[in-house]
Amino acid sequence: MTHSEENYLKAIFHIGKGGANEISTNAIAEQMETKPSSVTDMMKKLSEKNLVNYKKYKGVSLTSIGKSMALSIIRKHRLWEVFLVEKLDFSWDEVHDVAEQLEHIESEKLIDKLDKLLDYPKYDPHGDPIPDKNGNFKVIDKKLLSELSVNDKGICVGVKDSSSQFLKFLDKNKIALGDIIEVIDKEDFDGSFQLKINANSFNVSSQIASNLYVQITE
Amino acid sequence: MTHSEENYLKAIFHIGKGGANEISTNAIAEQMETKPSSVTDMMKKLSEKNLVNYKKYKGVSLTSIGKSMALSIIRKHRLWEVFLVEKLDFSWDEVHDVAEQLEHIESEKLIDKLDKLLDYPKYDPHGDPIPDKNGNFKVIDKKLLSELSVNDKGICVGVKDSSSQFLKFLDKNKIALGDIIEVIDKEDFDGSFQLKINANSFNVSSQIASNLYVQITE
DNA sequence: ATAAAGTTTTAGGTTTGTCTAAATTTAAAT
DNA sequence: ATTTAAATTTAGACAAACCTAAAACTTTAT
Ligand SMILES: [Mn+2]
Ligand SMILES: [Mn+2]
Ligand SMILES: [Mn+2]
Ligand SMILES: [Mn+2]
């Protein structure tokens, strides 16, 4: 498997959110920042290798082999992200680009030992689940903060947008995974939220609220 | 810089042992396990980028930029080898191939932090020196065990052959870096050595003796 | 000094992954 | 039901990194 092939499989998995949907050529091209014609070429090759189901003009889906390869790459990506944060003191907004490179390192032993060193983490620094060796992971029942109602209370468990920009914004405002969030009020006018985060009052825009995942506790 | 370009620079550095000698096309081809014609192509490209001095039929040498790039890759390779042994419990015969991949990861911050995590090691698991950020490293005054005379005594500080085969042989015979070695006798007949290693008697063939580096203490 | 042998380069070709432009198929709009 | 628009595929091209075979250069041996 080449780096490029791996990146395509990962892209298909992410667009389809792990399901078996038919993914369009254009969607893949956008995700990969490449041209649709390049995608078509690659889909033919991946189809030849039995990693995707491809029928002309009908989009693609991952085969079970393709899916497990995608999961293996995602596992590596997220484990490396944990390593960078936990062992090398990277901040959560700096890890993605390096992990994009590290995810392609081929060595089963390496990743097993890394998993052990990190004490078998279940989530990456952005709250995304880390598949185990067999590709299994728990899907935690989380909601976007923007979907909560007044008086709902929960724990901040993830981010939808994991751009450096957004993560730095959260840092600056001292919002972190694990924080307890309570919805005090919702403003109809602009969709903004009045929150209590770890006992401090906060007001966040609807844009922020729709990029934070919360696990409701009551 | 592509992986391939990096590997060529490293190969040239290794063949020339860090000096500024003119390296032949065939020597590079052999080191890289590729064909001379491929080497010529690459030398033209590296020359274009001012990483090597190249004149047709006259061989190549690294420019100062090329040399510092080679040293940077070697630094990364050896730091990763230390990481694999110290933090992930790899044995010294398993690290090279993985380090060949990891050495190409691009992130200055990553390598600085890794260096710190490992507490700024000066040598890799095979006794090879690790260049610092500026490409400087100490050349330790070591000799091949085969060059020692009877009654010479020293510390085992490195291996010349770092093949898995040889390293496993040393493991099996409980010979490790840091061991104290004394030459008790040399056998003219087959060039074999009678040694005392950490107080135990040993007999090693000339082939072994010419692949172990020793720092003489008396 | 010349021939033979060895080394290096050139010429032309392949594969991978990309691109643009044109053709084809599917979906949407009238 | 056509026409128009959008999505997708094909055709042809290109750069990177490799190859084989042939030509050119250098070194060695006679
Ligand atoms: Mn990431
Ligand atoms: Mn992540
Ligand atoms: Mn090595
Ligand atoms: Mn080494």
Short mmCIF file of C-alpha atoms (C1' of nucleotides) and ligand atoms in Angstrom, two decimals:
data_model
loop_
_atom_site.label_atom_id
_atom_site.label_comp_id
_atom_site.label_asym_id
_atom_site.label_seq_id
_atom_site.Cartn_x
_atom_site.Cartn_y
_atom_site.Cartn_z
CA MET A 1 0.00 0.00 0.00
CA THR A 2 1.31 3.41 -0.97
CA HIS A 3 0.80 6.54 1.14
CA SER A 4 -1.59 7.82 -1.46
CA GLU A 5 -3.71 4.68 -1.45
CA GLU A 6 -3.86 4.83 2.34
CA ASN A 7 -4.93 8.45 2.27
CA TYR A 8 -7.74 7.69 -0.16
CA LEU A 9 -9.06 4.86 2.01
CA LYS A 10 -8.99 7.10 5.05
CA ALA A 11 -10.78 9.86 3.14
CA ILE A 12 -13.54 7.49 2.02
CA PHE A 13 -13.97 6.23 5.56
CA HIS A 14 -14.19 9.73 6.99
CA ILE A 15 -16.66 10.99 4.40
CA GLY A 16 -18.89 7.98 4.98
CA LYS A 17 -18.48 8.28 8.75
CA GLY A 18 -17.58 4.62 8.93
CA GLY A 19 -20.82 3.48 7.32
CA ALA A 20 -21.19 1.62 4.03
CA ASN A 21 -22.66 4.54 2.06
CA GLU A 22 -21.81 5.19 -1.56
CA ILE A 23 -19.28 8.00 -1.65
CA SER A 24 -19.13 10.34 -4.62
CA THR A 25 -16.06 11.04 -6.69
CA ASN A 26 -16.39 14.77 -6.10
CA ALA A 27 -16.62 14.35 -2.34
CA ILE A 28 -13.39 12.38 -2.32
CA ALA A 29 -11.71 14.90 -4.60
CA GLU A 30 -12.65 17.71 -2.24
CA GLN A 31 -11.50 15.86 0.86
CA MET A 32 -8.20 14.94 -0.78
CA GLU A 33 -7.72 18.36 -2.35
CA THR A 34 -7.27 16.75 -5.73
CA LYS A 35 -9.17 16.55 -9.03
CA PRO A 36 -12.10 14.22 -9.74
CA SER A 37 -10.21 12.61 -12.62
CA SER A 38 -7.40 11.66 -10.25
CA VAL A 39 -9.95 10.13 -7.93
CA THR A 40 -11.41 8.02 -10.72
CA ASP A 41 -7.96 6.70 -11.56
CA MET A 42 -7.34 5.77 -7.95
CA MET A 43 -10.76 4.17 -7.49
CA LYS A 44 -10.00 1.86 -10.38
CA LYS A 45 -6.78 0.84 -8.75
CA LEU A 46 -8.31 0.34 -5.31
CA SER A 47 -11.15 -1.60 -6.88
CA GLU A 48 -8.63 -3.81 -8.65
CA LYS A 49 -7.09 -4.51 -5.24
CA ASN A 50 -10.50 -5.26 -3.74
CA LEU A 51 -10.34 -2.38 -1.30
CA VAL A 52 -13.38 -0.55 -2.65
CA ASN A 53 -16.56 -1.46 -4.49
CA TYR A 54 -16.65 0.70 -7.56
CA LYS A 55 -19.16 0.96 -10.36
CA LYS A 56 -18.82 3.67 -12.95
CA TYR A 57 -20.84 6.78 -12.16
CA LYS A 58 -22.24 5.14 -9.04
CA GLY A 59 -19.67 6.08 -6.41
CA VAL A 60 -17.61 3.83 -4.17
CA SER A 61 -17.82 2.12 -0.80
CA LEU A 62 -15.12 0.39 1.21
CA THR A 63 -14.92 -3.39 1.13
CA SER A 64 -14.40 -5.04 4.49
CA ILE A 65 -10.68 -5.26 3.75
CA GLY A 66 -10.63 -1.62 2.73
CA LYS A 67 -12.47 -0.65 5.87
CA SER A 68 -10.12 -2.52 8.14
CA MET A 69 -7.15 -0.90 6.41
CA ALA A 70 -8.70 2.53 6.88
CA LEU A 71 -9.27 1.74 10.55
CA SER A 72 -5.68 0.63 10.95
CA ILE A 73 -4.44 3.94 9.58
CA ILE A 74 -6.83 5.89 11.77
CA ARG A 75 -5.67 3.86 14.76
CA LYS A 76 -2.07 4.77 13.99
CA HIS A 77 -2.90 8.42 13.41
CA ARG A 78 -4.69 8.78 16.72
CA LEU A 79 -2.17 6.81 18.75
CA TRP A 80 0.60 9.02 17.41
CA GLU A 81 -1.46 12.08 18.33
CA VAL A 82 -1.72 10.82 21.89
CA PHE A 83 2.01 10.14 21.93
CA LEU A 84 2.81 13.64 20.75
CA VAL A 85 0.63 15.23 23.41
CA GLU A 86 1.36 12.89 26.32
CA LYS A 87 5.03 12.14 25.81
CA LEU A 88 6.38 15.04 23.78
CA ASP A 89 4.31 17.91 25.19
CA PHE A 90 2.78 18.96 21.91
CA SER A 91 -0.43 20.90 22.27
CA TRP A 92 -3.56 19.43 20.70
CA ASP A 93 -3.54 21.93 17.86
CA GLU A 94 -0.04 20.92 16.69
CA VAL A 95 -0.36 17.17 16.39
CA HIS A 96 -2.44 16.55 13.29
CA ASP A 97 0.08 17.36 10.56
CA VAL A 98 2.84 15.29 12.14
CA ALA A 99 0.40 12.42 12.70
CA GLU A 100 -0.52 12.60 9.00
CA GLN A 101 3.07 11.57 8.32
CA LEU A 102 3.50 9.10 11.16
CA GLU A 103 0.32 7.18 10.32
CA HIS A 104 2.06 5.72 7.27
CA ILE A 105 4.94 4.09 9.15
CA GLU A 106 4.70 0.36 8.62
CA SER A 107 5.45 -1.78 11.65
CA GLU A 108 2.90 -3.71 13.59
CA LYS A 109 5.31 -4.13 16.45
CA LEU A 110 5.88 -0.39 16.60
CA ILE A 111 2.22 0.41 16.95
CA ASP A 112 1.58 -2.35 19.49
CA LYS A 113 4.45 -1.12 21.64
CA LEU A 114 3.32 2.47 21.26
CA ASP A 115 -0.17 1.48 22.36
CA LYS A 116 1.33 -0.16 25.42
CA LEU A 117 3.60 2.80 26.22
CA LEU A 118 0.54 5.06 26.17
CA ASP A 119 -1.38 2.58 28.33
CA TYR A 120 -3.94 1.66 25.69
CA PRO A 121 -5.72 4.99 25.30
CA LYS A 122 -9.34 4.91 24.13
CA TYR A 123 -9.51 8.46 22.79
CA ASP A 124 -7.19 10.82 20.99
CA PRO A 125 -6.50 14.42 22.11
CA HIS A 126 -9.56 15.64 20.22
CA GLY A 127 -11.92 13.13 21.77
CA ASP A 128 -12.01 10.83 18.76
CA PRO A 129 -12.07 7.11 19.54
CA ILE A 130 -9.00 4.96 18.88
CA PRO A 131 -9.78 1.62 17.21
CA ASP A 132 -8.13 -1.39 18.84
CA LYS A 133 -6.01 -3.92 16.94
CA ASN A 134 -9.15 -5.49 15.49
CA GLY A 135 -10.67 -2.21 14.42
CA ASN A 136 -13.22 -2.08 17.21
CA PHE A 137 -14.00 1.09 19.13
CA LYS A 138 -16.75 2.40 21.37
CA VAL A 139 -19.02 5.01 19.87
CA ILE A 140 -19.73 7.31 22.76
CA ASP A 141 -23.20 8.85 22.85
CA LYS A 142 -22.35 12.49 22.34
CA LYS A 143 -24.26 15.50 21.04
CA LEU A 144 -23.27 18.82 19.65
CA LEU A 145 -23.52 21.50 22.30
CA SER A 146 -25.76 23.39 19.89
CA GLU A 147 -28.36 20.63 20.17
CA LEU A 148 -28.74 20.93 23.94
CA SER A 149 -31.66 22.62 25.65
CA VAL A 150 -31.65 25.06 28.52
CA ASN A 151 -30.65 23.35 31.78
CA ASP A 152 -29.03 20.43 30.01
CA LYS A 153 -25.74 19.50 31.59
CA GLY A 154 -22.88 17.45 30.26
CA ILE A 155 -19.20 16.80 29.88
CA CYS A 156 -17.21 18.22 27.01
CA VAL A 157 -15.91 15.14 25.20
CA GLY A 158 -14.79 16.22 21.75
CA VAL A 159 -14.51 18.74 18.96
CA LYS A 160 -16.08 18.57 15.53
CA ASP A 161 -13.77 21.15 13.99
CA SER A 162 -10.24 20.23 14.97
CA SER A 163 -8.55 23.05 13.11
CA SER A 164 -5.66 24.70 14.88
CA GLN A 165 -7.66 27.93 14.86
CA PHE A 166 -10.59 26.51 16.78
CA LEU A 167 -8.44 24.54 19.21
CA LYS A 168 -6.38 27.61 20.03
CA PHE A 169 -9.59 29.53 20.60
CA LEU A 170 -10.70 26.90 23.12
CA ASP A 171 -7.31 27.03 24.85
CA LYS A 172 -7.50 30.80 25.11
CA ASN A 173 -10.92 30.53 26.68
CA LYS A 174 -9.85 27.71 28.95
CA ILE A 175 -12.33 25.25 27.51
CA ALA A 176 -10.95 21.71 27.52
CA LEU A 177 -12.14 18.15 27.16
CA GLY A 178 -13.50 16.90 30.46
CA ASP A 179 -14.98 20.25 31.45
CA ILE A 180 -18.49 20.23 32.81
CA ILE A 181 -20.85 22.37 30.76
CA GLU A 182 -24.32 23.54 31.68
CA VAL A 183 -26.65 25.43 29.38
CA ILE A 184 -27.97 28.41 31.31
CA ASP A 185 -29.73 30.13 28.46
CA LYS A 186 -30.09 30.20 24.69
CA GLU A 187 -30.40 33.48 22.86
CA ASP A 188 -32.98 33.26 20.08
CA PHE A 189 -31.68 36.39 18.40
CA ASP A 190 -28.22 35.10 17.39
CA GLY A 191 -28.31 31.49 18.54
CA SER A 192 -25.62 32.14 21.14
CA PHE A 193 -25.38 30.13 24.35
CA GLN A 194 -25.04 31.25 27.92
CA LEU A 195 -23.07 28.51 29.65
CA LYS A 196 -21.57 27.59 32.95
CA ILE A 197 -18.25 25.84 32.40
CA ASN A 198 -16.57 24.50 35.52
CA ALA A 199 -18.55 26.99 37.59
CA ASN A 200 -17.58 29.97 35.41
CA SER A 201 -20.05 31.84 33.27
CA PHE A 202 -19.48 31.92 29.53
CA ASN A 203 -21.15 33.13 26.41
CA VAL A 204 -20.36 31.35 23.17
CA SER A 205 -21.58 31.93 19.63
CA SER A 206 -23.67 29.35 17.81
CA GLN A 207 -20.64 28.60 15.65
CA ILE A 208 -18.66 27.53 18.69
CA ALA A 209 -21.61 25.56 20.09
CA SER A 210 -21.97 23.60 16.88
CA ASN A 211 -18.36 22.43 17.00
CA LEU A 212 -18.20 21.11 20.55
CA TYR A 213 -19.35 17.62 21.48
CA VAL A 214 -20.95 17.04 24.86
CA GLN A 215 -21.98 13.90 26.67
CA ILE A 216 -25.18 14.66 28.51
CA THR A 217 -25.22 13.69 32.18
CA GLU A 218 -28.64 14.94 33.24
CA MET B 1 13.16 16.94 -0.35
CA THR B 2 11.77 13.56 -1.31
CA HIS B 3 12.52 10.35 0.58
CA SER B 4 14.62 9.21 -2.31
CA GLU B 5 16.72 12.37 -2.40
CA GLU B 6 17.28 12.06 1.34
CA ASN B 7 18.36 8.45 0.98
CA TYR B 8 20.88 9.34 -1.72
CA LEU B 9 22.42 12.10 0.42
CA LYS B 10 22.69 9.70 3.34
CA ALA B 11 24.29 7.06 1.11
CA ILE B 12 26.89 9.51 -0.19
CA PHE B 13 27.70 10.61 3.34
CA HIS B 14 28.09 7.05 4.56
CA ILE B 15 30.27 5.95 1.67
CA GLY B 16 32.54 8.95 2.14
CA LYS B 17 32.54 8.47 5.90
CA GLY B 18 31.64 12.10 6.36
CA GLY B 19 34.68 13.36 4.46
CA ALA B 20 34.66 15.38 1.25
CA ASN B 21 35.92 12.61 -1.03
CA GLU B 22 34.68 12.11 -4.55
CA ILE B 23 32.19 9.26 -4.51
CA SER B 24 31.71 7.06 -7.55
CA THR B 25 28.44 6.38 -9.28
CA ASN B 26 28.86 2.65 -8.91
CA ALA B 27 29.52 2.91 -5.17
CA ILE B 28 26.28 4.83 -4.71
CA ALA B 29 24.38 2.39 -6.90
CA GLU B 30 25.61 -0.51 -4.80
CA GLN B 31 24.80 1.20 -1.49
CA MET B 32 21.33 2.14 -2.72
CA GLU B 33 20.71 -1.21 -4.37
CA THR B 34 19.86 0.52 -7.59
CA LYS B 35 21.38 0.91 -11.07
CA PRO B 36 24.19 3.31 -12.01
CA SER B 37 21.98 4.99 -14.58
CA SER B 38 19.43 5.81 -11.89
CA VAL B 39 22.23 7.29 -9.80
CA THR B 40 23.33 9.54 -12.63
CA ASP B 41 19.78 10.84 -13.00
CA MET B 42 19.59 11.62 -9.31
CA MET B 43 23.03 13.23 -9.17
CA LYS B 44 21.94 15.66 -11.85
CA LYS B 45 18.92 16.56 -9.82
CA LEU B 46 20.81 16.91 -6.55
CA SER B 47 23.45 18.97 -8.34
CA GLU B 48 20.73 21.24 -9.70
CA LYS B 49 19.59 21.76 -6.11
CA ASN B 50 23.14 22.48 -4.96
CA LEU B 51 23.26 19.48 -2.65
CA VAL B 52 26.16 17.75 -4.41
CA ASN B 53 29.10 18.79 -6.56
CA TYR B 54 28.86 16.79 -9.72
CA LYS B 55 31.03 16.71 -12.80
CA LYS B 56 30.42 14.09 -15.46
CA TYR B 57 32.55 10.99 -15.03
CA LYS B 58 34.28 12.54 -12.01
CA GLY B 59 32.02 11.42 -9.18
CA VAL B 60 30.21 13.53 -6.61
CA SER B 61 30.80 15.07 -3.21
CA LEU B 62 28.32 16.66 -0.83
CA THR B 63 28.08 20.44 -0.69
CA SER B 64 27.94 21.93 2.80
CA ILE B 65 24.16 22.14 2.47
CA GLY B 66 24.00 18.54 1.30
CA LYS B 67 26.19 17.44 4.16
CA SER B 68 24.11 19.18 6.78
CA MET B 69 20.98 17.61 5.31
CA ALA B 70 22.59 14.18 5.43
CA LEU B 71 23.56 14.78 9.05
CA SER B 72 20.04 15.85 9.89
CA ILE B 73 18.66 12.60 8.50
CA ILE B 74 21.28 10.55 10.32
CA ARG B 75 20.45 12.42 13.51
CA LYS B 76 16.79 11.54 13.11
CA HIS B 77 17.56 7.92 12.26
CA ARG B 78 19.70 7.40 15.33
CA LEU B 79 17.42 9.25 17.72
CA TRP B 80 14.52 7.10 16.59
CA GLU B 81 16.66 4.01 17.11
CA VAL B 82 17.33 5.09 20.68
CA PHE B 83 13.63 5.75 21.17
CA LEU B 84 12.68 2.31 19.91
CA VAL B 85 15.15 0.60 22.24
CA GLU B 86 14.75 2.79 25.31
CA LYS B 87 11.05 3.54 25.24
CA LEU B 88 9.47 0.74 23.24
CA ASP B 89 11.69 -2.17 24.28
CA PHE B 90 12.85 -3.06 20.78
CA SER B 91 16.09 -4.99 20.68
CA TRP B 92 19.02 -3.43 18.83
CA ASP B 93 18.67 -5.79 15.89
CA GLU B 94 15.08 -4.74 15.20
CA VAL B 95 15.34 -0.98 15.04
CA HIS B 96 17.08 -0.20 11.78
CA ASP B 97 14.27 -0.87 9.31
CA VAL B 98 11.72 1.09 11.28
CA ALA B 99 14.19 3.95 11.71
CA GLU B 100 14.69 3.96 7.94
CA GLN B 101 11.07 4.99 7.69
CA LEU B 102 10.94 7.32 10.70
CA GLU B 103 14.02 9.29 9.62
CA HIS B 104 11.96 10.89 6.85
CA ILE B 105 9.31 12.41 9.11
CA GLU B 106 9.49 16.17 8.73
CA SER B 107 9.09 18.14 11.95
CA GLU B 108 11.85 20.00 13.68
CA LYS B 109 9.78 20.27 16.81
CA LEU B 110 9.21 16.52 16.84
CA ILE B 111 12.88 15.72 16.74
CA ASP B 112 13.81 18.34 19.33
CA LYS B 113 11.20 17.00 21.72
CA LEU B 114 12.25 13.43 21.05
CA ASP B 115 15.86 14.38 21.78
CA LYS B 116 14.70 15.87 25.08
CA LEU B 117 12.54 12.85 25.98
CA LEU B 118 15.57 10.62 25.47
CA ASP B 119 17.73 13.01 27.51
CA TYR B 120 19.97 14.05 24.64
CA PRO B 121 21.70 10.76 23.90
CA LYS B 122 25.16 10.92 22.35
CA TYR B 123 25.18 7.44 20.81
CA ASP B 124 22.66 5.17 19.17
CA PRO B 125 22.10 1.52 20.17
CA HIS B 126 24.93 0.40 17.88
CA GLY B 127 27.45 2.86 19.29
CA ASP B 128 27.20 5.30 16.40
CA PRO B 129 27.36 8.97 17.36
CA ILE B 130 24.22 11.13 17.16
CA PRO B 131 24.82 14.55 15.59
CA ASP B 132 23.37 17.47 17.54
CA LYS B 133 21.04 20.08 16.02
CA ASN B 134 23.99 21.74 14.33
CA GLY B 135 25.38 18.52 12.93
CA ASN B 136 28.25 18.26 15.40
CA PHE B 137 29.21 15.01 17.03
CA LYS B 138 32.19 13.60 18.87
CA VAL B 139 34.31 11.08 17.01
CA ILE B 140 35.32 8.63 19.66
CA ASP B 141 38.77 7.09 19.29
CA LYS B 142 37.87 3.49 18.70
CA LYS B 143 39.62 0.57 17.04
CA LEU B 144 38.48 -2.69 15.59
CA LEU B 145 39.02 -5.50 18.05
CA SER B 146 40.99 -7.24 15.31
CA GLU B 147 43.60 -4.48 15.42
CA LEU B 148 44.38 -4.97 19.11
CA SER B 149 47.49 -6.75 20.38
CA VAL B 150 47.80 -9.32 23.10
CA ASN B 151 47.20 -7.80 26.56
CA ASP B 152 45.38 -4.77 25.13
CA LYS B 153 42.29 -3.96 27.13
CA GLY B 154 39.29 -1.86 26.24
CA ILE B 155 35.59 -1.21 26.33
CA CYS B 156 33.29 -2.49 23.61
CA VAL B 157 31.78 0.68 22.11
CA GLY B 158 30.31 -0.24 18.78
CA VAL B 159 29.69 -2.61 15.91
CA LYS B 160 30.85 -2.26 12.34
CA ASP B 161 28.42 -4.77 10.94
CA SER B 162 25.01 -3.93 12.35
CA SER B 163 23.12 -6.65 10.56
CA SER B 164 20.46 -8.40 12.56
CA GLN B 165 22.43 -11.64 12.16
CA PHE B 166 25.56 -10.28 13.79
CA LEU B 167 23.69 -8.45 16.54
CA LYS B 168 21.74 -11.56 17.45
CA PHE B 169 24.99 -13.51 17.54
CA LEU B 170 26.37 -11.01 20.05
CA ASP B 171 23.20 -11.23 22.13
CA LYS B 172 23.41 -15.00 22.18
CA ASN B 173 27.00 -14.81 23.36
CA LYS B 174 26.19 -12.11 25.90
CA ILE B 175 28.50 -9.56 24.31
CA ALA B 176 27.13 -6.05 24.65
CA LEU B 177 28.26 -2.45 24.33
CA GLY B 178 29.98 -1.35 27.53
CA ASP B 179 31.56 -4.75 28.16
CA ILE B 180 35.22 -4.80 29.13
CA ILE B 181 37.32 -6.81 26.71
CA GLU B 182 40.88 -8.00 27.16
CA VAL B 183 42.93 -9.75 24.51
CA ILE B 184 44.47 -12.83 26.12
CA ASP B 185 45.90 -14.39 22.99
CA LYS B 186 45.81 -14.27 19.21
CA GLU B 187 45.91 -17.45 17.20
CA ASP B 188 48.15 -17.10 14.17
CA PHE B 189 46.65 -20.13 12.48
CA ASP B 190 43.09 -18.80 11.93
CA GLY B 191 43.34 -15.24 13.27
CA SER B 192 40.95 -16.04 16.09
CA PHE B 193 41.09 -14.21 19.42
CA GLN B 194 41.16 -15.51 22.95
CA LEU B 195 39.40 -12.87 25.02
CA LYS B 196 38.28 -12.11 28.52
CA ILE B 197 34.91 -10.37 28.44
CA ASN B 198 33.61 -9.21 31.82
CA ALA B 199 35.80 -11.81 33.50
CA ASN B 200 34.58 -14.66 31.29
CA SER B 201 36.80 -16.40 28.78
CA PHE B 202 35.84 -16.29 25.16
CA ASN B 203 37.14 -17.34 21.80
CA VAL B 204 35.98 -15.40 18.77
CA SER B 205 36.79 -15.78 15.09
CA SER B 206 38.65 -13.10 13.18
CA GLN B 207 35.41 -12.27 11.43
CA ILE B 208 33.79 -11.35 14.72
CA ALA B 209 36.88 -9.47 15.86
CA SER B 210 36.89 -7.33 12.75
CA ASN B 211 33.32 -6.19 13.34
CA LEU B 212 33.54 -5.05 16.95
CA TYR B 213 34.80 -1.60 17.93
CA VAL B 214 36.75 -1.20 21.12
CA GLN B 215 37.99 1.85 22.96
CA ILE B 216 41.38 1.02 24.39
CA THR B 217 41.83 1.80 28.06
CA GLU B 218 45.33 0.51 28.64
"C1'" DA C 1 50.39 3.31 -27.98
"C1'" DT C 2 46.72 0.50 -28.56
"C1'" DA C 3 43.43 -2.69 -27.17
"C1'" DA C 4 40.58 -4.46 -23.65
"C1'" DA C 5 38.04 -3.84 -19.60
"C1'" DG C 6 35.56 -1.22 -16.52
"C1'" DT C 7 32.80 2.88 -15.45
"C1'" DT C 8 29.57 6.31 -16.45
"C1'" DT C 9 26.28 8.57 -19.20
"C1'" DT C 10 22.60 8.85 -22.65
"C1'" DA C 11 18.49 7.32 -24.98
"C1'" DG C 12 14.28 5.51 -24.64
"C1'" DG C 13 10.74 3.11 -21.83
"C1'" DT C 14 7.71 1.95 -17.48
"C1'" DT C 15 4.88 2.88 -13.31
"C1'" DT C 16 2.67 5.93 -10.01
"C1'" DG C 17 0.09 9.76 -9.17
"C1'" DT C 18 -1.10 13.82 -10.74
"C1'" DC C 19 -3.12 17.30 -14.21
"C1'" DT C 20 -6.26 19.65 -18.24
"C1'" DA C 21 -9.52 19.32 -21.67
"C1'" DA C 22 -12.94 16.83 -23.95
"C1'" DA C 23 -16.49 13.30 -23.99
"C1'" DT C 24 -20.00 10.78 -21.57
"C1'" DT C 25 -23.45 9.86 -18.22
"C1'" DT C 26 -26.73 11.28 -14.74
"C1'" DA C 27 -29.68 14.67 -12.49
"C1'" DA C 28 -32.41 18.89 -12.53
"C1'" DA C 29 -35.26 22.31 -14.68
"C1'" DT C 30 -38.37 23.91 -17.73
"C1'" DA D 1 -39.96 15.21 -22.78
"C1'" DT D 2 -36.47 18.00 -23.92
"C1'" DT D 3 -33.01 20.94 -22.63
"C1'" DT D 4 -29.59 22.42 -19.44
"C1'" DA D 5 -26.53 21.75 -15.79
"C1'" DA D 6 -23.69 18.98 -12.92
"C1'" DA D 7 -21.00 14.99 -12.05
"C1'" DT D 8 -18.03 11.57 -13.78
"C1'" DT D 9 -15.03 9.31 -16.86
"C1'" DT D 10 -11.74 9.10 -20.72
"C1'" DA D 11 -7.83 10.68 -23.40
"C1'" DG D 12 -3.57 12.47 -23.47
"C1'" DA D 13 0.26 14.71 -21.00
"C1'" DC D 14 3.78 15.33 -17.31
"C1'" DA D 15 7.25 14.78 -13.38
"C1'" DA D 16 9.51 11.48 -10.30
"C1'" DA D 17 12.04 7.52 -9.84
"C1'" DC D 18 13.22 3.70 -11.60
"C1'" DC D 19 14.76 0.30 -15.54
"C1'" DT D 20 17.53 -1.88 -19.96
"C1'" DA D 21 20.48 -1.42 -23.72
"C1'" DA D 22 23.67 1.15 -26.17
"C1'" DA D 23 27.09 4.78 -26.52
"C1'" DA D 24 30.90 7.45 -24.55
"C1'" DC D 25 34.50 8.05 -21.54
"C1'" DT D 26 38.44 6.44 -18.35
"C1'" DT D 27 41.55 3.24 -16.65
"C1'" DT D 28 44.34 -0.82 -17.03
"C1'" DA D 29 46.96 -4.14 -19.39
"C1'" DT D 30 49.68 -5.48 -23.00
MN MN E 1 -5.65 14.24 13.37
MN MN E 2 -7.41 13.63 16.27
MN MN E 3 20.27 2.10 11.61
MN MN E 4 22.36 2.60 14.33
#
